[in-house]
Amino acid sequence: LYILLLKVVRDLEKLAYLQLLVDTFFVTAIIYTTGGIESFFSFLYILTIINGSILLYRKGGMTLASSSSILYGLLLDLHYYGVIRPIGSPLDYAVPYQSSYIFFMILANIAAFYVVAFLSSYPSEQARRSKVELQAKENDLIKLEALNEWIIRSITSGLITLDGERRILLFNPAAEKI
């Protein structure tokens, strides 16, 4: 499905957000089908957050940490209050759990989501900054080469440059006339 969307959608950033948010819903569905509160698959959110941080930098990582926090918290609250009964849950209700335990689980996971988003986005932010700096240096180099070329062509006396083996590397129009 994602490959088909890649051919249709032109804004790749929006497509990446869509894919990662859909992945977050899939992770929520996995947790739902494996027991809700009892499920140990909440770590799958972290994988999606890492992907978001790599592809969409810090903004994407934090967006996915937020959506993961909301979906995970909502799932656990709905299960605790008996609004939903996850498929893999052995209990009809979540009474054996105290509200402080549920709160702790949600809070610990939310903290982990945001820490992972921040830490995993650090290398991608560094790479983005390096890419911008490299592009700026490349533009400066192109401008310097153009200036050098203009100066060499503008000199009225002949100019010839040779390499170590006395092969001609460069000569200006005045040298060509001579």
mmCIF file of C-alpha atoms in Angstrom:
data_model
loop_
_atom_site.group_PDB
_atom_site.id
_atom_site.type_symbol
_atom_site.label_atom_id
_atom_site.label_comp_id
_atom_site.label_asym_id
_atom_site.label_seq_id
_atom_site.Cartn_x
_atom_site.Cartn_y
_atom_site.Cartn_z
ATOM 1 C CA LEU A 1 0.000 0.000 0.000
ATOM 2 C CA TYR A 2 2.819 2.392 0.900
ATOM 3 C CA ILE A 3 4.576 1.693 -2.402
ATOM 4 C CA LEU A 4 1.386 2.451 -4.324
ATOM 5 C CA LEU A 5 0.954 5.690 -2.380
ATOM 6 C CA LEU A 6 4.560 6.610 -3.173
ATOM 7 C CA LYS A 7 3.692 6.660 -6.872
ATOM 8 C CA VAL A 8 0.600 8.832 -6.331
ATOM 9 C CA VAL A 9 1.537 11.255 -3.558
ATOM 10 C CA ARG A 10 4.009 14.009 -4.451
ATOM 11 C CA ASP A 11 4.607 15.448 -0.963
ATOM 12 C CA LEU A 12 6.936 12.842 0.519
ATOM 13 C CA GLU A 13 7.063 14.480 3.949
ATOM 14 C CA LYS A 14 3.289 14.229 4.367
ATOM 15 C CA LEU A 15 3.405 10.648 3.117
ATOM 16 C CA ALA A 16 6.080 9.800 5.708
ATOM 17 C CA TYR A 17 3.930 11.321 8.475
ATOM 18 C CA LEU A 18 0.921 9.354 7.240
ATOM 19 C CA GLN A 19 2.856 6.088 7.104
ATOM 20 C CA LEU A 20 4.346 6.509 10.547
ATOM 21 C CA LEU A 21 1.029 7.515 12.105
ATOM 22 C CA VAL A 22 -0.637 4.473 10.518
ATOM 23 C CA ASP A 23 2.214 2.370 11.956
ATOM 24 C CA THR A 24 1.409 3.825 15.386
ATOM 25 C CA PHE A 25 -2.190 2.681 14.987
ATOM 26 C CA PHE A 26 -0.939 -0.784 14.005
ATOM 27 C CA VAL A 27 1.188 -0.929 17.150
ATOM 28 C CA THR A 28 -1.859 0.068 19.189
ATOM 29 C CA ALA A 29 -3.831 -2.714 17.495
ATOM 30 C CA ILE A 30 -1.082 -5.205 18.338
ATOM 31 C CA ILE A 31 -1.164 -4.140 21.987
ATOM 32 C CA TYR A 32 -4.958 -4.389 21.938
ATOM 33 C CA THR A 33 -4.896 -7.925 20.532
ATOM 34 C CA THR A 34 -2.180 -9.096 22.923
ATOM 35 C CA GLY A 35 -3.859 -8.126 26.166
ATOM 36 C CA GLY A 36 -3.946 -4.364 26.600
ATOM 37 C CA ILE A 37 -2.558 -3.702 30.067
ATOM 38 C CA GLU A 38 -0.933 -7.149 30.160
ATOM 39 C CA SER A 39 0.771 -6.714 26.765
ATOM 40 C CA PHE A 40 4.508 -6.185 26.719
ATOM 41 C CA PHE A 41 4.552 -4.908 23.121
ATOM 42 C CA SER A 42 4.602 -1.214 24.029
ATOM 43 C CA PHE A 43 8.270 -1.194 22.982
ATOM 44 C CA LEU A 44 7.058 -1.304 19.360
ATOM 45 C CA TYR A 45 6.088 2.355 19.696
ATOM 46 C CA ILE A 46 9.763 3.101 20.282
ATOM 47 C CA LEU A 47 10.723 1.567 16.934
ATOM 48 C CA THR A 48 8.205 3.773 15.148
ATOM 49 C CA ILE A 49 9.457 6.831 17.026
ATOM 50 C CA ILE A 50 13.046 6.047 16.035
ATOM 51 C CA ASN A 51 11.970 5.736 12.394
ATOM 52 C CA GLY A 52 10.170 9.066 12.639
ATOM 53 C CA SER A 53 13.213 10.726 14.173
ATOM 54 C CA ILE A 54 15.443 9.451 11.408
ATOM 55 C CA LEU A 55 13.120 10.312 8.524
ATOM 56 C CA LEU A 56 11.499 13.498 9.820
ATOM 57 C CA TYR A 57 14.100 14.770 12.288
ATOM 58 C CA ARG A 58 13.158 16.028 15.754
ATOM 59 C CA LYS A 59 9.734 17.341 14.723
ATOM 60 C CA GLY A 60 8.722 13.932 13.392
ATOM 61 C CA GLY A 61 10.073 12.102 16.421
ATOM 62 C CA MET A 62 8.211 14.367 18.823
ATOM 63 C CA THR A 63 5.017 14.116 16.762
ATOM 64 C CA LEU A 64 5.190 10.332 16.892
ATOM 65 C CA ALA A 65 6.029 10.369 20.595
ATOM 66 C CA SER A 66 2.908 12.471 21.147
ATOM 67 C CA SER A 67 0.645 10.261 19.046
ATOM 68 C CA SER A 68 2.074 7.126 20.682
ATOM 69 C CA SER A 69 1.507 8.621 24.136
ATOM 70 C CA ILE A 70 -2.089 9.507 23.335
ATOM 71 C CA LEU A 71 -2.925 6.136 21.804
ATOM 72 C CA TYR A 72 -1.191 4.116 24.523
ATOM 73 C CA GLY A 73 -2.717 6.155 27.331
ATOM 74 C CA LEU A 74 -6.154 5.968 25.750
ATOM 75 C CA LEU A 75 -5.899 2.210 25.262
ATOM 76 C CA LEU A 76 -4.850 1.560 28.851
ATOM 77 C CA ASP A 77 -7.471 3.924 30.290
ATOM 78 C CA LEU A 78 -10.270 2.397 28.223
ATOM 79 C CA HIS A 79 -9.158 -1.079 29.260
ATOM 80 C CA TYR A 80 -8.878 -0.103 32.938
ATOM 81 C CA TYR A 81 -12.331 1.456 33.048
ATOM 82 C CA GLY A 82 -13.878 -1.497 31.246
ATOM 83 C CA VAL A 83 -14.932 0.404 28.135
ATOM 84 C CA ILE A 84 -13.025 -2.072 25.956
ATOM 85 C CA ARG A 85 -11.864 -5.619 26.529
ATOM 86 C CA PRO A 86 -8.685 -6.386 24.607
ATOM 87 C CA ILE A 87 -8.768 -9.645 22.707
ATOM 88 C CA GLY A 88 -5.751 -11.206 24.416
ATOM 89 C CA SER A 89 -6.763 -10.162 27.924
ATOM 90 C CA PRO A 90 -7.528 -13.091 30.225
ATOM 91 C CA LEU A 91 -9.702 -10.916 32.466
ATOM 92 C CA ASP A 92 -13.117 -9.465 31.729
ATOM 93 C CA TYR A 93 -12.086 -6.269 33.458
ATOM 94 C CA ALA A 94 -8.908 -4.652 34.779
ATOM 95 C CA VAL A 95 -9.911 -4.522 38.457
ATOM 96 C CA PRO A 96 -6.810 -6.350 39.743
ATOM 97 C CA TYR A 97 -4.803 -3.290 38.734
ATOM 98 C CA GLN A 98 -4.732 -0.206 40.888
ATOM 99 C CA SER A 99 -5.127 3.163 39.245
ATOM 100 C CA SER A 100 -1.665 4.175 40.500
ATOM 101 C CA TYR A 101 -0.138 1.227 38.621
ATOM 102 C CA ILE A 102 -1.918 2.185 35.393
ATOM 103 C CA PHE A 103 -0.868 5.817 35.868
ATOM 104 C CA PHE A 104 2.730 4.731 36.445
ATOM 105 C CA MET A 105 2.751 2.537 33.328
ATOM 106 C CA ILE A 106 1.360 5.324 31.171
ATOM 107 C CA LEU A 107 3.718 7.925 32.637
ATOM 108 C CA ALA A 108 6.802 5.705 32.346
ATOM 109 C CA ASN A 109 6.028 4.868 28.727
ATOM 110 C CA ILE A 110 5.303 8.498 27.816
ATOM 111 C CA ALA A 111 8.623 9.552 29.363
ATOM 112 C CA ALA A 112 10.405 6.800 27.434
ATOM 113 C CA PHE A 113 8.702 7.841 24.186
ATOM 114 C CA TYR A 114 9.862 11.440 24.493
ATOM 115 C CA VAL A 115 13.382 10.546 25.621
ATOM 116 C CA VAL A 116 13.751 8.171 22.678
ATOM 117 C CA ALA A 117 12.389 10.814 20.296
ATOM 118 C CA PHE A 118 14.852 13.399 21.561
ATOM 119 C CA LEU A 119 17.892 11.116 21.629
ATOM 120 C CA SER A 120 17.217 9.384 18.326
ATOM 121 C CA SER A 121 16.638 12.686 16.539
ATOM 122 C CA TYR A 122 20.002 14.078 17.638
ATOM 123 C CA PRO A 123 22.098 12.273 14.956
ATOM 124 C CA SER A 124 19.611 13.098 12.203
ATOM 125 C CA GLU A 125 19.582 16.772 13.263
ATOM 126 C CA GLN A 126 23.387 16.768 13.148
ATOM 127 C CA ALA A 127 23.309 15.187 9.687
ATOM 128 C CA ARG A 128 20.806 17.789 8.493
ATOM 129 C CA ARG A 129 22.959 20.644 9.810
ATOM 130 C CA SER A 130 26.040 19.121 8.185
ATOM 131 C CA LYS A 131 24.187 18.799 4.903
ATOM 132 C CA VAL A 132 23.147 22.468 5.008
ATOM 133 C CA GLU A 133 26.689 23.559 5.872
ATOM 134 C CA LEU A 134 28.141 21.377 3.108
ATOM 135 C CA GLN A 135 25.705 22.864 0.588
ATOM 136 C CA ALA A 136 26.711 26.390 1.660
ATOM 137 C CA LYS A 137 30.418 25.545 1.309
ATOM 138 C CA GLU A 138 29.764 23.971 -2.080
ATOM 139 C CA ASN A 139 28.006 27.152 -3.235
ATOM 140 C CA ASP A 140 30.931 29.238 -1.957
ATOM 141 C CA LEU A 141 33.375 27.011 -3.823
ATOM 142 C CA ILE A 142 31.396 27.365 -7.060
ATOM 143 C CA LYS A 143 31.425 31.152 -6.657
ATOM 144 C CA LEU A 144 35.167 31.155 -5.961
ATOM 145 C CA GLU A 145 35.836 29.011 -9.023
ATOM 146 C CA ALA A 146 33.784 31.385 -11.168
ATOM 147 C CA LEU A 147 35.661 34.387 -9.749
ATOM 148 C CA ASN A 148 38.998 32.668 -10.335
ATOM 149 C CA GLU A 149 38.013 31.850 -13.906
ATOM 150 C CA TRP A 150 36.929 35.455 -14.527
ATOM 151 C CA ILE A 151 40.192 36.842 -13.093
ATOM 152 C CA ILE A 152 42.315 34.491 -15.191
ATOM 153 C CA ARG A 153 40.405 35.379 -18.364
ATOM 154 C CA SER A 154 40.640 39.101 -17.584
ATOM 155 C CA ILE A 155 44.415 39.255 -17.145
ATOM 156 C CA THR A 156 45.933 40.976 -20.191
ATOM 157 C CA SER A 157 49.289 39.209 -19.881
ATOM 158 C CA GLY A 158 49.643 35.562 -20.747
ATOM 159 C CA LEU A 159 49.206 33.046 -17.963
ATOM 160 C CA ILE A 160 50.017 29.345 -18.245
ATOM 161 C CA THR A 161 49.933 26.827 -15.392
ATOM 162 C CA LEU A 162 51.770 23.520 -15.546
ATOM 163 C CA ASP A 163 51.699 20.391 -13.437
ATOM 164 C CA GLY A 164 54.762 18.595 -12.002
ATOM 165 C CA GLU A 165 55.356 16.816 -15.303
ATOM 166 C CA ARG A 166 55.214 20.092 -17.262
ATOM 167 C CA ARG A 167 51.831 19.410 -18.822
ATOM 168 C CA ILE A 168 49.643 22.455 -19.412
ATOM 169 C CA LEU A 169 46.751 22.590 -16.985
ATOM 170 C CA LEU A 170 45.376 26.036 -17.752
ATOM 171 C CA PHE A 171 46.045 28.983 -19.994
ATOM 172 C CA ASN A 172 44.182 32.242 -20.473
ATOM 173 C CA PRO A 173 43.131 33.943 -23.750
ATOM 174 C CA ALA A 174 46.197 36.243 -23.692
ATOM 175 C CA ALA A 175 48.510 33.200 -23.488
ATOM 176 C CA GLU A 176 46.607 31.639 -26.348
ATOM 177 C CA LYS A 177 47.255 34.736 -28.516
ATOM 178 C CA ILE A 178 50.949 34.723 -27.645
#
